Coordinates of N, CA, C and O and ligand atoms in Angstrom, one line a residue:
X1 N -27.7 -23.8 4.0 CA -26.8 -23.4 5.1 C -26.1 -22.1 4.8 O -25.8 -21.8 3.6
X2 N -25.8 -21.4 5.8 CA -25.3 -20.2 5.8 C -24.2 -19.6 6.6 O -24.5 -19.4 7.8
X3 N -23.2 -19.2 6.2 CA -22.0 -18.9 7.0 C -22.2 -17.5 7.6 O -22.8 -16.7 6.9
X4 N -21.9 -17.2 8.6 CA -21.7 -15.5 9.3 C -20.5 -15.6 10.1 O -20.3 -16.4 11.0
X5 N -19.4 -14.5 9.8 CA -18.9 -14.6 10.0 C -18.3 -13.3 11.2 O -18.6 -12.2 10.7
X6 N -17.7 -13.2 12.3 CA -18.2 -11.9 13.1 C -16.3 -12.1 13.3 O -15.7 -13.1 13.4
X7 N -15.6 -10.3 13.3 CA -14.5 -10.2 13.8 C -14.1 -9.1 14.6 O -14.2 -7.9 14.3
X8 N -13.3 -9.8 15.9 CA -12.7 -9.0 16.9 C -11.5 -8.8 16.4 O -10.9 -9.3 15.4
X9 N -11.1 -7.7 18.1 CA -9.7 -7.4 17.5 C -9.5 -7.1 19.4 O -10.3 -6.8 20.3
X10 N -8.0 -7.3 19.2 CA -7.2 -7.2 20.7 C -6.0 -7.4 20.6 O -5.7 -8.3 19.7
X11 N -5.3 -7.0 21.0 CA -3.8 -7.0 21.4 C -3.5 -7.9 22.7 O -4.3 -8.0 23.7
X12 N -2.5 -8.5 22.7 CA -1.6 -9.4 23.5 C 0.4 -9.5 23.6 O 1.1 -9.3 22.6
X13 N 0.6 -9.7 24.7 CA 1.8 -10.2 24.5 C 2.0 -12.1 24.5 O 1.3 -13.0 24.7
X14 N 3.1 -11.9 24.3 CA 3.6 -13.4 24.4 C 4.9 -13.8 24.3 O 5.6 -12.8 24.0
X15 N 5.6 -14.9 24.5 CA 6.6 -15.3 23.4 C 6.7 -16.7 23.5 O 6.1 -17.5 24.3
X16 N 7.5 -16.9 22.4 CA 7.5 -18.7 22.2 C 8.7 -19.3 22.9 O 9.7 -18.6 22.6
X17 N 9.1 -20.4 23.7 CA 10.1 -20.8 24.4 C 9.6 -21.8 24.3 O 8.4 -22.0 24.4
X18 N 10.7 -23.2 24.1 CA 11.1 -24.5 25.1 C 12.1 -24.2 26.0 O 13.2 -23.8 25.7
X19 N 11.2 -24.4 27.6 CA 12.5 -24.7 28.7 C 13.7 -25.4 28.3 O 14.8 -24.9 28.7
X20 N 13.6 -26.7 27.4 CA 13.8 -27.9 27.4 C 15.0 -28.0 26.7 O 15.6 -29.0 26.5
X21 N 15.3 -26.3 26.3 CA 16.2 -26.1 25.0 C 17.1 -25.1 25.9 O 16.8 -24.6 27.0
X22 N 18.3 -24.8 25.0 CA 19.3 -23.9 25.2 C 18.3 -22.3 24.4 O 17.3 -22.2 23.8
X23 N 19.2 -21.3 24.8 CA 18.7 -20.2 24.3 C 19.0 -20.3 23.1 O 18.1 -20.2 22.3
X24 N 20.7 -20.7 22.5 CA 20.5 -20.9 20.9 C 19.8 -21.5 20.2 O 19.7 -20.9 19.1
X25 N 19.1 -22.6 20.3 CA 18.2 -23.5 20.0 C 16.5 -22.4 20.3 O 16.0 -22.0 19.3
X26 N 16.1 -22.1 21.1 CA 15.2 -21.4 20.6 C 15.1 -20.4 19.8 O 14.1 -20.3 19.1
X27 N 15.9 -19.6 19.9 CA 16.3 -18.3 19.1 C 16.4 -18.9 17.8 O 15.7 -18.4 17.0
X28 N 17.3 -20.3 17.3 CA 16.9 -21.0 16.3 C 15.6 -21.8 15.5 O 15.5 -22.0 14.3
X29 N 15.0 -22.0 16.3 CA 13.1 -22.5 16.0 C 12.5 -21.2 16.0 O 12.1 -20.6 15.0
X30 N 12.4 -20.7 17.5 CA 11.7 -19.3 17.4 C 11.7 -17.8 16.9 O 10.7 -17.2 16.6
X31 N 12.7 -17.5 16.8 CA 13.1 -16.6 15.8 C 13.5 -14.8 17.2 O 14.1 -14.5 18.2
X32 N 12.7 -14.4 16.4 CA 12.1 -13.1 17.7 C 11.2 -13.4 18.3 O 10.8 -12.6 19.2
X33 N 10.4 -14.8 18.2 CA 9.2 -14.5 18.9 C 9.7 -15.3 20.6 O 9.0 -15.5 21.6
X34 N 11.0 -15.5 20.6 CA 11.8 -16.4 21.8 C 12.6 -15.1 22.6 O 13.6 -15.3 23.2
X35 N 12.0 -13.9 22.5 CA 12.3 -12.7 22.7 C 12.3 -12.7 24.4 O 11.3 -12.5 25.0
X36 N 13.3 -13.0 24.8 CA 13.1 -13.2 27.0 C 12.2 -11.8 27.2 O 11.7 -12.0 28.3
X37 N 12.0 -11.0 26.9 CA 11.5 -9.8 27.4 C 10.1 -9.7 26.4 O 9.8 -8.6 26.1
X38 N 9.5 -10.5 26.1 CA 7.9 -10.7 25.3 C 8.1 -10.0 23.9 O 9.2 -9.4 23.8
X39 N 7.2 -10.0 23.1 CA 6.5 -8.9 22.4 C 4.8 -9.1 22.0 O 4.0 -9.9 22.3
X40 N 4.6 -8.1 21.1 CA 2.9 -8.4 21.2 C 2.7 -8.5 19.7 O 3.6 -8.7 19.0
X41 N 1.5 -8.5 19.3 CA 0.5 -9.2 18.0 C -0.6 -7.9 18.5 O -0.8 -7.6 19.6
X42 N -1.1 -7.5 17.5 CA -2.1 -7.0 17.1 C -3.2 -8.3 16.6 O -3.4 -8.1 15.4
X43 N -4.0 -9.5 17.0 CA -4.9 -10.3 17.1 C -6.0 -9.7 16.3 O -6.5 -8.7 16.7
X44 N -6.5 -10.4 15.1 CA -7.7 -10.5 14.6 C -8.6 -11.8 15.0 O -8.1 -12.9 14.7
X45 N -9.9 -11.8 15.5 CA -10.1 -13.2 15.8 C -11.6 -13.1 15.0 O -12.4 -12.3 15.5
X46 N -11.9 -14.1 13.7 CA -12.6 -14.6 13.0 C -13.5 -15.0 13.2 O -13.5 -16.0 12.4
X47 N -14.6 -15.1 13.8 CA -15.2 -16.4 14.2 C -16.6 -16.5 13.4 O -17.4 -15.6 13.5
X48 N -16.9 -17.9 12.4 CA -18.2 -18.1 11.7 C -18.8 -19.1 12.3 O -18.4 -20.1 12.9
X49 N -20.2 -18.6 12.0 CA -21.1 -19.5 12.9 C -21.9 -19.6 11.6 O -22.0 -18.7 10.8
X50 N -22.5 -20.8 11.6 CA -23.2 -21.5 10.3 C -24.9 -21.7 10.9 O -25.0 -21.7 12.1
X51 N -25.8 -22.0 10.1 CA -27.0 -22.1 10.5 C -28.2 -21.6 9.2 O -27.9 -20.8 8.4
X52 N -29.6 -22.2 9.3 CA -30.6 -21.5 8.6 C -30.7 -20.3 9.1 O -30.3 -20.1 10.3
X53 N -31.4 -19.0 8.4 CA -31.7 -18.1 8.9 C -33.2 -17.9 8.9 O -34.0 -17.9 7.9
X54 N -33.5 -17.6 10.6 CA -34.6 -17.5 11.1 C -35.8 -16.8 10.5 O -35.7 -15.6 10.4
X55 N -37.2 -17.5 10.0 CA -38.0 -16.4 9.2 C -38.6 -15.3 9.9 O -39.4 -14.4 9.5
X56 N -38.1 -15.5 10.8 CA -39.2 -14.0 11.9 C -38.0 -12.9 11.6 O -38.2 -11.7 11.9
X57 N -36.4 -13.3 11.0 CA -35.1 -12.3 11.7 C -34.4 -12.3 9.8 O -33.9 -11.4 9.3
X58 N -34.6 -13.3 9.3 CA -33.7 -13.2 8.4 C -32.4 -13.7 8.4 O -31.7 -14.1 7.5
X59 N -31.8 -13.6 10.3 CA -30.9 -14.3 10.4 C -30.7 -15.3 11.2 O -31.6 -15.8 11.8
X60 N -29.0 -15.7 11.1 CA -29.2 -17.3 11.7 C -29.0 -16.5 13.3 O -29.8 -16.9 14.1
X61 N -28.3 -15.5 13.9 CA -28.3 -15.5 14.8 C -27.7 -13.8 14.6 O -27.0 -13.5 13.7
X62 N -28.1 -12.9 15.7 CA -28.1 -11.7 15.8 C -26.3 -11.4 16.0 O -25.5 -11.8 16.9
X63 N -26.1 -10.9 15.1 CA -24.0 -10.5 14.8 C -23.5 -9.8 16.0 O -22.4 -10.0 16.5
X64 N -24.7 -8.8 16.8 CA -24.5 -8.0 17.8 C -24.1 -8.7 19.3 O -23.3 -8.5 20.2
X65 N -25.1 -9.5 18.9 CA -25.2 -11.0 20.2 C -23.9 -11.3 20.2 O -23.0 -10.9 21.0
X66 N -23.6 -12.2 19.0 CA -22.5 -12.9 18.9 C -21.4 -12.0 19.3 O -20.6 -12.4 20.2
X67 N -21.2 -10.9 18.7 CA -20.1 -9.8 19.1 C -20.0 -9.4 20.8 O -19.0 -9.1 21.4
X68 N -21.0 -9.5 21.3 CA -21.0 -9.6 23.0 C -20.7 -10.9 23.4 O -19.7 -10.9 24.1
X69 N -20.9 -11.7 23.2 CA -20.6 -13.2 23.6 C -18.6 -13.4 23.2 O -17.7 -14.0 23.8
X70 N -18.6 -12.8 22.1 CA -17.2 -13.2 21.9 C -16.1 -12.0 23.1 O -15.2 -12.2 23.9
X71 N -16.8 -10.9 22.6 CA -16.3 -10.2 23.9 C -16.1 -10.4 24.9 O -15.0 -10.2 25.5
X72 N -17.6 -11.2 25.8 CA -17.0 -11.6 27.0 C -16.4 -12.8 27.4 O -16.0 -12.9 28.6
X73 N -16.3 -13.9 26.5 CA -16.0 -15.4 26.6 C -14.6 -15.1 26.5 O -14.0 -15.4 27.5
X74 N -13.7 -14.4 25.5 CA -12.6 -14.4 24.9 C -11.9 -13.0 25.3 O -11.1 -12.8 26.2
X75 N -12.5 -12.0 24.2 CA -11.7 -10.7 24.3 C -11.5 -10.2 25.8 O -10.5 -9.5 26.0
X76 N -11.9 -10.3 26.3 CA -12.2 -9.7 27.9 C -11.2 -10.3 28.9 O -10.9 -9.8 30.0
X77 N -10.6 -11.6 28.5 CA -9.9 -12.4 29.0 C -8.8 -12.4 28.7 O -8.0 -13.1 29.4
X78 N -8.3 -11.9 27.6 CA -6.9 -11.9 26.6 C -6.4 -10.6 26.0 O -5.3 -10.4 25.7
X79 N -7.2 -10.0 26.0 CA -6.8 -8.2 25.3 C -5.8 -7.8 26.7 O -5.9 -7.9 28.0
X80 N -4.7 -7.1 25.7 CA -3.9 -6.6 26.5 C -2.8 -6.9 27.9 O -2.0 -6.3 28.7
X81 N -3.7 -8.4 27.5 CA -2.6 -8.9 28.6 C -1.6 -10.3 27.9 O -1.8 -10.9 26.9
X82 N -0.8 -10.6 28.7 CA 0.7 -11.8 28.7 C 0.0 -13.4 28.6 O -0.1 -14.3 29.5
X83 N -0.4 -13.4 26.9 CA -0.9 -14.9 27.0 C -0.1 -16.4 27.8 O -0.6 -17.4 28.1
X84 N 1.1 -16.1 28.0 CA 2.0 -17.1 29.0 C 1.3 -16.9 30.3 O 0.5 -17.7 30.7
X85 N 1.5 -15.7 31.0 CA 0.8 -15.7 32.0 C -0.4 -15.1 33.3 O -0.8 -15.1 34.5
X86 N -0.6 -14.8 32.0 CA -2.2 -14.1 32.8 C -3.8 -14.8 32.2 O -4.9 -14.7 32.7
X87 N -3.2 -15.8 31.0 CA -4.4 -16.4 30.2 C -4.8 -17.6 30.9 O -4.0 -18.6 30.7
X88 N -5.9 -18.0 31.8 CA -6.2 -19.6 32.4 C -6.0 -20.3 31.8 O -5.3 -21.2 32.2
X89 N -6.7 -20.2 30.3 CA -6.7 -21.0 29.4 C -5.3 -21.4 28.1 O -5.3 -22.0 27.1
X90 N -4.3 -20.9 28.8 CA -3.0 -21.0 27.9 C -2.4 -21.2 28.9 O -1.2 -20.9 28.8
X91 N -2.6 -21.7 29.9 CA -1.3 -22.1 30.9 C -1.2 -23.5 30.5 O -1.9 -24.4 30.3
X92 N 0.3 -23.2 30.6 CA 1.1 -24.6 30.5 C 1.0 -25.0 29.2 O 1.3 -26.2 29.0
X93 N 0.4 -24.0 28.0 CA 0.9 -24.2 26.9 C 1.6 -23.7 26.0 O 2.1 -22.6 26.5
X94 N 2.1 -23.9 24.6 CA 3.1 -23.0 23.6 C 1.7 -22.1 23.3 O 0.6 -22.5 23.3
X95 N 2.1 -20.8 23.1 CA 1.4 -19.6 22.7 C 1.2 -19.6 21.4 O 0.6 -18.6 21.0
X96 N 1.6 -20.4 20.8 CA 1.4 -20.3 18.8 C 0.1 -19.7 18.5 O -0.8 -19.7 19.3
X97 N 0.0 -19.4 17.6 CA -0.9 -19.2 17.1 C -2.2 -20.0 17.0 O -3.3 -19.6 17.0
X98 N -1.8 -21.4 16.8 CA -2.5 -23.1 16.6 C -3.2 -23.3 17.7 O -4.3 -23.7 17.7
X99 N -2.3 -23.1 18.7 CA -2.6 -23.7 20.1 C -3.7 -22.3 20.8 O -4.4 -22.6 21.8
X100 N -3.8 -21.3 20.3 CA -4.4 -20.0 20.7 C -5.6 -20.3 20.1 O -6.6 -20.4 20.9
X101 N -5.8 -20.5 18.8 CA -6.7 -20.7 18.2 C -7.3 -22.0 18.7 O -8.5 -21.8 18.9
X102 N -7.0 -23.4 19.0 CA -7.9 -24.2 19.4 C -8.2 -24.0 20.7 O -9.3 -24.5 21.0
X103 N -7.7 -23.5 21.6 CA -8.2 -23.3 23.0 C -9.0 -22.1 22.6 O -10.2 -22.6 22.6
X104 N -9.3 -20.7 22.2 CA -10.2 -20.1 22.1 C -11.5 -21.0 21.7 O -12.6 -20.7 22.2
X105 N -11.3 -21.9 20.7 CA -12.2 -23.1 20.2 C -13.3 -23.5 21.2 O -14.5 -23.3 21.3
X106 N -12.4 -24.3 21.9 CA -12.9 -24.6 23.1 C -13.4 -23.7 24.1 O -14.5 -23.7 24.7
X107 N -12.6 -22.8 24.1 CA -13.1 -21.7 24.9 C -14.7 -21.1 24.7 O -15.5 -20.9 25.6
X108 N -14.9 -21.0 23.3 CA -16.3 -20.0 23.0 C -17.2 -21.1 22.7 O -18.4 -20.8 22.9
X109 N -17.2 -22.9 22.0 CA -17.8 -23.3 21.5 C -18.8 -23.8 22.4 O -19.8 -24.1 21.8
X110 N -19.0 -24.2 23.8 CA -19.9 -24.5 24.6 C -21.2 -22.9 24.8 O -22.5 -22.9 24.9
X111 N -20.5 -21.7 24.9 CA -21.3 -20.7 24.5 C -22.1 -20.5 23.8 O -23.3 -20.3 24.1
X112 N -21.6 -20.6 22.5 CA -22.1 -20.5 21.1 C -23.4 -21.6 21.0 O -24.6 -21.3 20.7
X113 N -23.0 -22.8 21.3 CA -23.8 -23.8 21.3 C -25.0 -23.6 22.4 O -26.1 -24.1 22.2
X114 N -24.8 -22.8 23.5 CA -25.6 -22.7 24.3 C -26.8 -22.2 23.5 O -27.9 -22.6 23.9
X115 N -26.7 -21.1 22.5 CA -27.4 -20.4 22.2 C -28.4 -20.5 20.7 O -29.0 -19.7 19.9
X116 N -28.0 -22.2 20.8 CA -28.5 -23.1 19.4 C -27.8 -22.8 18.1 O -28.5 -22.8 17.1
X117 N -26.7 -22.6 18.1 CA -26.0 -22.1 17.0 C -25.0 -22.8 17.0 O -24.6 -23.3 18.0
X118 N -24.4 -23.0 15.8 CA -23.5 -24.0 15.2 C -21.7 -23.2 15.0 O -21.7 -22.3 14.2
X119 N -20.6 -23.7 15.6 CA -19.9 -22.7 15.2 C -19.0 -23.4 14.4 O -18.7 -24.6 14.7
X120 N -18.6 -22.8 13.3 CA -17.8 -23.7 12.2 C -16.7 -23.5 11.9 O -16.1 -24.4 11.2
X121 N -15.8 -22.2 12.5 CA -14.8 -22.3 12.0 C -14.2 -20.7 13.0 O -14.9 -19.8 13.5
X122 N -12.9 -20.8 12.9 CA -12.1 -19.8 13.4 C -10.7 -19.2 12.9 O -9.6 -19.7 12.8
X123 N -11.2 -18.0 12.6 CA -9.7 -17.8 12.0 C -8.8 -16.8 13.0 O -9.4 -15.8 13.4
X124 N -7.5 -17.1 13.3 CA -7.1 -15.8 13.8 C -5.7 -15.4 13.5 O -4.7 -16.0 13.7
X125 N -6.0 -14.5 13.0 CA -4.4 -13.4 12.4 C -3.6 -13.3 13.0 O -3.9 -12.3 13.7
X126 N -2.5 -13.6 13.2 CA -1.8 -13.0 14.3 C -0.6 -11.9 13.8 O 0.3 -11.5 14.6
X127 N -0.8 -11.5 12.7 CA 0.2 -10.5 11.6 C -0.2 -10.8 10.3 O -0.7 -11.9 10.1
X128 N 0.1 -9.9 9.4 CA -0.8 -9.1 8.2 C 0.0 -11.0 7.6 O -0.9 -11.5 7.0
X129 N 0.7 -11.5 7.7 CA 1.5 -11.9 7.0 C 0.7 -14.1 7.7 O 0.5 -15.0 6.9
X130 N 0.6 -14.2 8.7 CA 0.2 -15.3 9.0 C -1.2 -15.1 10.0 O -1.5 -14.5 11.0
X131 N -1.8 -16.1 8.9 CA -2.6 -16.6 10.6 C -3.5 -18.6 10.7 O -3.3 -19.5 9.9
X132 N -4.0 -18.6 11.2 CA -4.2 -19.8 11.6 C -6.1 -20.3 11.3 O -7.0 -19.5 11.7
X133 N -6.4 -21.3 10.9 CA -7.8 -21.7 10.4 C -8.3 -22.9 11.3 O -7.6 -23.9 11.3
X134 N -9.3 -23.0 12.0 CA -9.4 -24.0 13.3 C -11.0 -24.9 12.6 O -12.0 -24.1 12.6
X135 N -11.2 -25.9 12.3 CA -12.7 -26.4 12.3 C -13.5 -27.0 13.6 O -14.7 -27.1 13.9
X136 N -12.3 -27.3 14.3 CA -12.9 -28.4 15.5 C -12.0 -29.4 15.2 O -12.0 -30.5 15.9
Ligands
LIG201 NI1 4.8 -13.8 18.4

């Protein structure tokens, strides 16, 4: 078995809030990222796909492919815009990093599969300093 692993890149805004709380209390959990006026992430998104590699190709699946597929499943949907509220797929949830990374999960893994390929794992950065590891 063989790992490949292919990485984008995109910018977003966001910020992290509970309604459910006072502004001290988020400002307390959240930090800056409970910022009422957003801010953004420079986004690295990881994605390995595992598999034999094909004897006619050498590989398990073409990196190029995969880099258009992620482009348009994900990046095309999330670059540069307000993951609270412009993302389908993040409404009505916390923007963490966790929660980003398993719905992109979901998001690309019926694709990927479409195209007989196995996806194993997801990483995405959200700052030089953290980021987030997804299996399924
Ligand atoms: Ni943030």
């Amino acid at each position: 078995m063989v790992y490949l692993t292919r990485v984008e890149h995109f910018n977003a805004a966001h910020k992290l809030y509970n309604d459910n709380w006072s502004e001290a209390e988020n400002l307390e959990v959240f930090g800056k990222c409970a910022n009422a006026n957003w801010h953004g992430h420079n986004y690295e998104l990881h994605v390995t796909i595992k598999g034999e590699p094909n004897p006619q190709t050498g590989f398990i699946f073409n990196a190029k492919t995969l880099s258009t597929l992620i482009k348009d499943v994900i990046v095309e949907r999330v670059d540069h815009r307000n993951l609270n509220l412009d993302v389908d797929f993040m409404k009505g949830k916390f923007t963490s990093a966790e929660n980003f990374a398993m719905s992109i999960w979901n998001e690309l893994k019926p694709h990927i599969e479409k195209e007989g390929v196995q996806l194993h794992k997801l990483k995405l950065q959200e700052t030089p300093n953290i980021y987030v590891e997804y299996y399924g």
